Amino acid sequence: MQQFTYERATSPSDALHKIAAAKGGRFIAGGTNLLDLMKLRIETPGHLVDINGIGLDAIESTADGGLRIGALVRNADLAAHPWIRRDYPVLSLALLSGASGQLRNRATTGGNLLQRTRCPYFYDANQPCNKRLPGSGCGAVGGYSRQLAVIGGSAQCIATHPSDMAVALRALDAQIETMRPDGTTRRVAIDEFYLAPGRTPQQETVLEEGELIAWVVLGAPPGGRHVYRKLRDRASYAFALVSVAAIIEDSGRLRVALGGVAHKPWASQAPFEAGDTPAAIAGRLLQGAEPSPGNAFKIELVERTLRSILAR
Amino acid sequence: MKFEYPAGDNPIDRLEVVGRPSDRLDGPLKVAGQARYAYEQHEVAPNQLYGVAVGAAVGYGRILDIDTRQASSAPGVEAVITGRSAGQLDIGDFYVASALAVDQVEHYHQAVAVVVAGSLEQAREGAARVRVRYDRQPGAFVLKDAVFAAEAPETSPDIDIGDFARGFADSPVRVDEIYETPDQSHAMMEPHATVATWSGNRLILWTSIQIVSWGLRDLAKIFAIPQEDIRIVSPYIGGGFGGKATVLSDAVLAAVAARHCGRPVKLALERHLQVNNTTHRPATRQRVRLGADRDGRLQAIGHETWSGNLPGGAAERSTIPTTSLYAGAHRMMRTRVGRLDLPEGNAMRAPGEAPGLMALEIAMDELAERLELDPVELRLRNDTPVDPTSGKRFGTRRFAECLRTGAERFGWHKRGTRPGLVVDGDDFVGLGVAAAIRGNNVTNSAARVRLRRDGSLLVETDMTDIGTGSYTIIGQTAAEMLGLGLDRVEVRLGDSSFPRASGSLGQRGANSSTSGTYAACQMLREKLCAAAGADPARADFADGQLIDRGRRVALRDLAADGEIVAEDGIEFDPARGGLAHQTFGAHFCEARVDRITGEVRVTRMLAVCAAGRILNPKTARSQVIGAMTMGLGAALMESLAVDPRLGLFVNHDLASYEVPVHADILEQEVIFLDHLDEHSSPMKAQGVSELGISGVAAAVANAIYNACGARVRSYPVTIEKILPHLPLA
Ligand SMILES: Cc1cc2nc3c(=O)[nH]c(=O)nc-3n(C[C@H](O)[C@H](O)[C@H](O)COP(=O)(O)OP(=O)(O)OC[C@H]3O[C@@H](n4cnc5c(N)ncnc54)[C@H](O)[C@@H]3O)c2cc1C
Ligand code: SF4
């Protein structure tokens, strides 16, 4: 790996200060994604600011009856938290379907949101990839695309975002609260947090240089039945071919987000109504999809997964 | 010692130690992290440097130039060696790809340079700074489009018995289908790794290798040095599955680098290099034609297989199981290999049988369906006491018993006679069966045993333990022969300075190497009798004593003046008693398929194995459940994805090349039929570790078909291949 310098931050403002001082620096949280990518030289930061000691590791209730989750809360702790299990079980289920116990012990809420695609061409520095090396082309278009996006992509990139947690957060309409080096903070809805690849697939989120994810904010508990279904080639420890986070409210209204189909958790703005059939829901969600021959099955799989969820 | 057929009674039959489920001798070392694998051999050769291989960035092409300047000036870098500066390197006798490309890149990730530095990180950084310019050339990467040799490879000649074309045409019930098996990766846990050092002209390697003597042979050829000048040490191997049969690029590059730098060099292939730099099980296309009469008796069996490889590379011999498994008067087998510029295809657990049965045993399921005959019954009807191709009688063949025992134990009668009949909740439930057959081969093997002054015994042989249990069964064999407890025996393996054994390949290691140990122990017994003035024909060894007509002499007393050493080996008659030697089994599987989503769960697996004497039921069972797990992977998920534009296996890490995890395995059971093979070896044992995988994938595929009606003839059976067969509502 490329040589880098490293320092530990002691507070959010210290982290922001340190990252601003170092050009080309990166935060490191659990390191479960960043270090792998650095070893493969896909990420080559010259400086790392370790944020594990800055706090932001608690889950707190908010004035409007919701919760805010610190960016450094570990995936394992988040999944096991009694409030989450009681009021937002879809989040717990999604987290537990991802990675492994060891990884979840280490991985953080902020890091999970920012984990990078598992596109195999992105992972092989010899191959063209616009995300890794802008302008080099896209190996996946016309190549091995089974895992990749069926909607929202571009001719330049069809990568999927691999997070399970983010899919549940999308179904919950979570907000992401950040801090910028200049001291300002902002809130972004998760749906607006990830950018479509377009011609600049290297730009994945709205975060600016040196901006820190501080909290993930959830509204009041939505109630209803929560489901997270993840379809994959083996029973655990695999990224989703397709996943569905669903919240079926007592009224029958349905909130759905899909994983494994796009560069971000895929959902529609308006919720679905009680009478909507799985085919209608899938049709509306995936309208305009442009799958490749290697992943066209995902469209049918989404519909079938919805049918399976609604059949119960 | 020559092995005389049949074995007759011998001290192993006492089964005081052999045949017991002893724990692994190496187990405590492994769980405590004290078993030193190749890359952990820090102390054996002080002052080690670290090597990192640079893999070619193109699938096929020429190297125009390699700019090493930036790499050479990187911190800590001691040397950057390319094919041009490495000196002449040949290839060995087993693998055809060169360890280091000179001008021509033969396949993706073939090494084009090795960077040596003071630390691993520095070597990696140096490797990233090597600039190579290539002239990418069009290569052949697609099996379907490969150009196939007109002739059969020497290793698998055409077989024509009777008149296949007529026999098939005349059969009232026929199956004629094409089956596809994908490229698969060994994906062993321990990467290929070596520490190499030279002292003068002598080369010493600590490496991870399955057959030490092949390593000597191949290194001698590669470096043009005498075998006597090479020593290989390989005490622990973290899995190989055929992918470490002999030396690969890690060993060659470490040796090149150590020679160049005049210091020991340690080098492991990074995970992504394991896939494209080393070897894999090659993909096959197979056409199987079965013709039967209305009673299900096979009249005609045709099996053709096509695989690809680098020029000179071996064919995947998928027809091997078909030559011997079922009766049938008219037989036709063809094996063809075509040129592909992908990485080299080579041995992986049960080469031939594993992919061959993946095809043949689906075809048998299809035939049973057309005959409206139970698949177990169809197989029983085509049992044969004589190898239908060679005409030889089988040494042992308990195939029918395996099927019957399995059917009974598995609850086969609960199987729905048509797909979709058994439904439980959201799932279709199906049962599948497949036959298992795998050659029971042996290799001459030797050992040296030393009765030490304290009365304990030391066994030394170059046999390897690739995680299989060799240490333990060799120890059990020696303990049995000398009447000692297993705790009084120490076993040392994997060192070329020890007597030569089979090594671990082709499920022959256990039977061959314990037979070698048996021979050496037999000689030691004779020496001890001579020392004690006892009659070897009557003497018995028990409780640490030699017992002759009531007289008891402690072994410790016999060795009091100095250790007593015996070295001998077992020699097998190449004709092997004029018999056909195969192991047999039957695999049963229960699969659930979600009626709506098509998700598959394999809920139960059973293997019934007839594999001669089971030397240690615990280690044997571990072998078989490991093999069943690998077979499940082959059925459901394992597949190297070829990018035909770029010429590589794209999914070259363990996040994208998936193998089964614990959650995929619910219930596995193994039954060993109680029997001895008097014609196999003095141990009366056979091989078992590859029998365990042979047929498994087809049993899974057949269970999926029985569950939901998805007949998938192209492995792995993934969700998108099942969906089209599921009802829409
Ligand atoms: C083998 C394996 C299997 C996996 N399987 C799954 C799976 O099935 N499902 C799934 O969802 N995930 C899976 N993962 C991914 C895992 O969830 C992520 O690696 C993890 O969530 C990343 O969190 P981290 O804290 O370790 O991030 P890091 O690696 O520390 O950081 C990731 C990125 O986020 C940035 N970052 C971290 N925190 C902040 C912050 N607070 N503000 C701004 N930037 C920040 C870092 O700079 C870096 O760019 C798997 C990972 C592995 C290795
Ligand atoms: S899909 Fe995106 S990440 Fe994958 S190769 Fe193309 S540009 Fe790179």
PDB file of N, CA, C and O in Angstrom, chain B residues 6 140 190 238 316 370 373 403 460 562 571 597 605 638 643 694 710 729:
ATOM      1  N   PRO B   6      -3.906 -61.666  -2.033  1.00  0.00           N
ATOM      2  CA  PRO B   6      -4.573 -60.660  -1.199  1.00  0.00           C
ATOM      3  C   PRO B   6      -3.805 -60.436   0.088  1.00  0.00           C
ATOM      4  O   PRO B   6      -2.856 -61.163   0.375  1.00  0.00           O
ATOM      5  N   ALA B 140      -7.901 -16.751 -26.978  1.00  0.00           N
ATOM      6  CA  ALA B 140      -9.107 -17.591 -26.964  1.00  0.00           C
ATOM      7  C   ALA B 140      -9.552 -17.747 -25.517  1.00  0.00           C
ATOM      8  O   ALA B 140      -8.807 -18.259 -24.683  1.00  0.00           O
ATOM      9  N   GLU B 190      -5.111 -21.431   3.045  1.00  0.00           N
ATOM     10  CA  GLU B 190      -3.732 -20.924   3.057  1.00  0.00           C
ATOM     11  C   GLU B 190      -3.320 -20.577   1.640  1.00  0.00           C
ATOM     12  O   GLU B 190      -3.376 -21.417   0.746  1.00  0.00           O
ATOM     13  N   GLY B 238      -2.272 -25.600   4.533  1.00  0.00           N
ATOM     14  CA  GLY B 238      -3.630 -25.150   4.842  1.00  0.00           C
ATOM     15  C   GLY B 238      -4.574 -25.359   3.685  1.00  0.00           C
ATOM     16  O   GLY B 238      -5.220 -24.442   3.209  1.00  0.00           O
ATOM     17  N   GLU B 316      -9.649 -32.067 -19.136  1.00  0.00           N
ATOM     18  CA  GLU B 316     -10.453 -32.514 -17.996  1.00  0.00           C
ATOM     19  C   GLU B 316     -11.110 -33.819 -18.426  1.00  0.00           C
ATOM     20  O   GLU B 316     -11.896 -33.854 -19.371  1.00  0.00           O
ATOM     21  N   ARG B 370     -37.894 -40.490 -17.637  1.00  0.00           N
ATOM     22  CA  ARG B 370     -38.510 -40.960 -18.891  1.00  0.00           C
ATOM     23  C   ARG B 370     -39.003 -42.399 -18.785  1.00  0.00           C
ATOM     24  O   ARG B 370     -39.964 -42.784 -19.435  1.00  0.00           O
ATOM     25  N   LEU B 373     -39.249 -44.675 -13.691  1.00  0.00           N
ATOM     26  CA  LEU B 373     -38.598 -45.624 -12.796  1.00  0.00           C
ATOM     27  C   LEU B 373     -37.943 -44.838 -11.668  1.00  0.00           C
ATOM     28  O   LEU B 373     -37.467 -43.718 -11.878  1.00  0.00           O
ATOM     29  N   LEU B 403     -26.392 -47.688  -2.236  1.00  0.00           N
ATOM     30  CA  LEU B 403     -27.681 -47.127  -2.656  1.00  0.00           C
ATOM     31  C   LEU B 403     -28.803 -47.574  -1.729  1.00  0.00           C
ATOM     32  O   LEU B 403     -29.632 -46.767  -1.288  1.00  0.00           O
ATOM     33  N   GLU B 460       9.166 -41.097  10.095  1.00  0.00           N
ATOM     34  CA  GLU B 460       9.517 -40.013   9.178  1.00  0.00           C
ATOM     35  C   GLU B 460       9.196 -40.442   7.750  1.00  0.00           C
ATOM     36  O   GLU B 460       9.600 -41.508   7.301  1.00  0.00           O
ATOM     37  N   GLY B 562      20.908 -47.800  22.068  1.00  0.00           N
ATOM     38  CA  GLY B 562      20.899 -46.911  20.896  1.00  0.00           C
ATOM     39  C   GLY B 562      19.651 -47.179  20.096  1.00  0.00           C
ATOM     40  O   GLY B 562      19.123 -48.295  20.105  1.00  0.00           O
ATOM     41  N   GLU B 571       5.700 -51.740  -2.138  1.00  0.00           N
ATOM     42  CA  GLU B 571       5.735 -51.709  -3.604  1.00  0.00           C
ATOM     43  C   GLU B 571       4.503 -52.417  -4.121  1.00  0.00           C
ATOM     44  O   GLU B 571       4.281 -53.584  -3.807  1.00  0.00           O
ATOM     45  N   THR B 597     -39.782 -17.208  -4.575  1.00  0.00           N
ATOM     46  CA  THR B 597     -38.523 -16.525  -4.903  1.00  0.00           C
ATOM     47  C   THR B 597     -37.480 -17.429  -5.545  1.00  0.00           C
ATOM     48  O   THR B 597     -36.493 -16.946  -6.076  1.00  0.00           O
ATOM     49  N   MET B 605     -28.141 -33.811   3.802  1.00  0.00           N
ATOM     50  CA  MET B 605     -27.260 -34.517   2.876  1.00  0.00           C
ATOM     51  C   MET B 605     -26.801 -35.803   3.557  1.00  0.00           C
ATOM     52  O   MET B 605     -26.533 -35.812   4.755  1.00  0.00           O
ATOM     53  N   GLU B 638     -20.416 -22.047  -6.873  1.00  0.00           N
ATOM     54  CA  GLU B 638     -19.036 -21.827  -7.294  1.00  0.00           C
ATOM     55  C   GLU B 638     -18.906 -21.722  -8.808  1.00  0.00           C
ATOM     56  O   GLU B 638     -19.277 -22.642  -9.531  1.00  0.00           O
ATOM     57  N   ASP B 643     -14.411 -13.114 -18.262  1.00  0.00           N
ATOM     58  CA  ASP B 643     -14.707 -11.964 -19.108  1.00  0.00           C
ATOM     59  C   ASP B 643     -14.058 -12.241 -20.458  1.00  0.00           C
ATOM     60  O   ASP B 643     -12.830 -12.188 -20.587  1.00  0.00           O
ATOM     61  N   SER B 694     -17.560 -36.704  -5.299  1.00  0.00           N
ATOM     62  CA  SER B 694     -17.995 -37.219  -6.597  1.00  0.00           C
ATOM     63  C   SER B 694     -19.494 -37.511  -6.567  1.00  0.00           C
ATOM     64  O   SER B 694     -19.944 -38.372  -5.816  1.00  0.00           O
ATOM     65  N   ALA B 710     -37.292 -27.559 -11.887  1.00  0.00           N
ATOM     66  CA  ALA B 710     -36.270 -26.822 -12.632  1.00  0.00           C
ATOM     67  C   ALA B 710     -35.140 -27.784 -12.992  1.00  0.00           C
ATOM     68  O   ALA B 710     -34.360 -28.162 -12.124  1.00  0.00           O
ATOM     69  N   ALA B 729     -47.806 -17.495 -10.177  1.00  0.00           N
ATOM     70  CA  ALA B 729     -48.648 -16.985  -9.101  1.00  0.00           C
ATOM     71  C   ALA B 729     -48.822 -18.036  -8.022  1.00  0.00           C
ATOM     72  O   ALA B 729     -48.468 -19.175  -8.208  1.00  0.00           O
TER      73      ALA B 729
END
